[in-house]
């Protein structure tokens, strides 16, 4: 059995976001650490097929996410099942994330970069803000005292990693893991079938990020020490 050194909690809006943004790093992390996913929305609006039911799409995408996560060695996937596209409306999200941070006790929290300009999805910004605020609530003794009363005392994560980002302070070398990242994306069948050139796009983006640090392929993170 692997000796777990750290706990990493990855908080993303949709079922394919973790693999897309940091799948090459997840492969490396799961060799050593326990990695958990929180997926805020099951992405039920992520289809251009006018006849498909959003309920069916959501269910299908949850199954795809579990397969991809299993493939990468992720310990657990938690779905919060919020409406796709409306994450910004969810007022309880930061508190739910805070409670789960206190429960899972991660050393590192990974989420979207709310300032990343090339991806316009409002759910990514909303999820990032909720994860960042959730990390703060999780560590502060006087925030939401009911959490202590139900057996969830404060937990202080060591760092936040925001990805993808235009301002990386850490670039992980994923040259040896990019093939596994690409393989993990293939489990998101409902998504990749809509974008024929997806594999090339992933490789091109990883090459551009990696170049900055002298790697063939890379994934970038903006690190905030907590
Ligand atoms: Zn997304």
Coordinates of N, CA, C and O in Angstrom, one line a residue, residues 2 8 18 20-21 28 42-43 46 51 61 69 73 77 82 93 99 111 139 141 149 158 187 189 205 209 211:
X2 N 0.4 2.2 -0.7 CA 1.2 3.5 -0.8 C 1.1 4.2 0.5 O 0.2 4.3 1.2
X8 N -4.6 16.2 -1.1 CA -4.9 17.3 -2.0 C -6.4 17.3 -2.4 O -7.0 16.2 -2.7
X18 N -11.0 19.0 -14.0 CA -9.8 18.6 -13.3 C -8.8 18.0 -14.2 O -7.6 18.4 -14.2
X20 N -8.7 18.4 -17.5 CA -8.3 19.4 -18.5 C -7.2 20.3 -17.9 O -6.2 20.6 -18.5
X21 N -7.4 20.8 -16.7 CA -6.6 21.8 -16.1 C -5.3 21.2 -15.5 O -4.3 21.9 -15.6
X28 N 0.8 12.5 -11.1 CA 2.0 12.5 -10.3 C 1.6 12.5 -8.8 O 2.2 11.8 -8.0
X42 N -22.7 19.0 -12.3 CA -22.5 17.8 -13.2 C -22.4 18.1 -14.6 O -22.4 17.2 -15.5
X43 N -22.5 19.4 -15.0 CA -22.3 19.8 -16.4 C -23.4 19.4 -17.3 O -23.2 19.1 -18.5
X46 N -23.8 20.7 -20.9 CA -22.7 20.7 -21.8 C -22.9 19.8 -23.0 O -22.1 18.9 -23.2
X51 N -31.9 17.4 -28.6 CA -32.9 16.4 -28.1 C -32.5 15.7 -26.8 O -33.4 15.1 -26.2
X61 N -22.3 12.3 -17.5 CA -21.1 13.0 -17.2 C -20.5 12.7 -15.8 O -19.3 12.7 -15.6
X69 N -11.4 9.8 -13.0 CA -10.8 9.9 -11.7 C -10.2 8.6 -11.2 O -9.0 8.6 -10.7
X73 N -6.3 7.5 -10.3 CA -5.9 7.1 -9.0 C -6.5 8.0 -7.9 O -6.0 8.0 -6.7
X77 N -14.6 11.1 -5.4 CA -15.2 12.2 -6.2 C -16.5 12.6 -5.5 O -17.3 11.7 -5.3
X82 N -24.9 21.1 -8.4 CA -25.6 22.4 -8.6 C -25.8 22.6 -10.1 O -25.1 22.0 -11.0
X93 N -22.4 27.7 -1.3 CA -21.2 26.9 -1.8 C -20.0 27.1 -1.0 O -19.3 26.1 -0.6
X99 N -16.9 23.2 5.0 CA -17.2 22.0 5.8 C -16.4 20.8 5.3 O -15.8 20.1 6.1
X111 N -7.9 24.8 -7.4 CA -9.1 25.2 -8.0 C -8.8 26.1 -9.3 O -7.6 26.3 -9.6
X139 N -10.3 27.7 8.1 CA -9.2 27.8 9.0 C -9.5 28.7 10.2 O -8.7 28.7 11.2
X141 N -11.3 30.1 13.5 CA -12.0 29.6 14.7 C -13.4 30.2 14.8 O -14.4 29.5 15.1
X149 N -19.4 22.7 16.5 CA -20.4 22.0 17.3 C -20.8 20.6 16.7 O -21.1 19.7 17.4
X158 N -2.3 24.3 3.8 CA -1.0 25.0 3.6 C -1.0 25.9 2.4 O -0.3 27.0 2.4
X187 N -12.2 9.5 -21.3 CA -13.4 9.0 -20.6 C -14.5 10.0 -20.6 O -15.7 9.7 -20.4
X189 N -16.3 11.1 -22.8 CA -16.7 10.9 -24.2 C -17.7 11.9 -24.7 O -17.6 12.4 -25.8
X205 N -1.4 23.5 -25.8 CA -1.4 24.4 -24.6 C -0.4 23.9 -23.6 O 0.4 24.8 -23.0
X209 N 2.9 26.1 -22.1 CA 3.1 26.3 -20.6 C 4.5 25.7 -20.2 O 5.3 26.4 -19.5
X211 N 7.2 25.3 -22.0 CA 8.3 26.0 -22.6 C 8.9 27.0 -21.6 O 10.1 27.2 -21.6

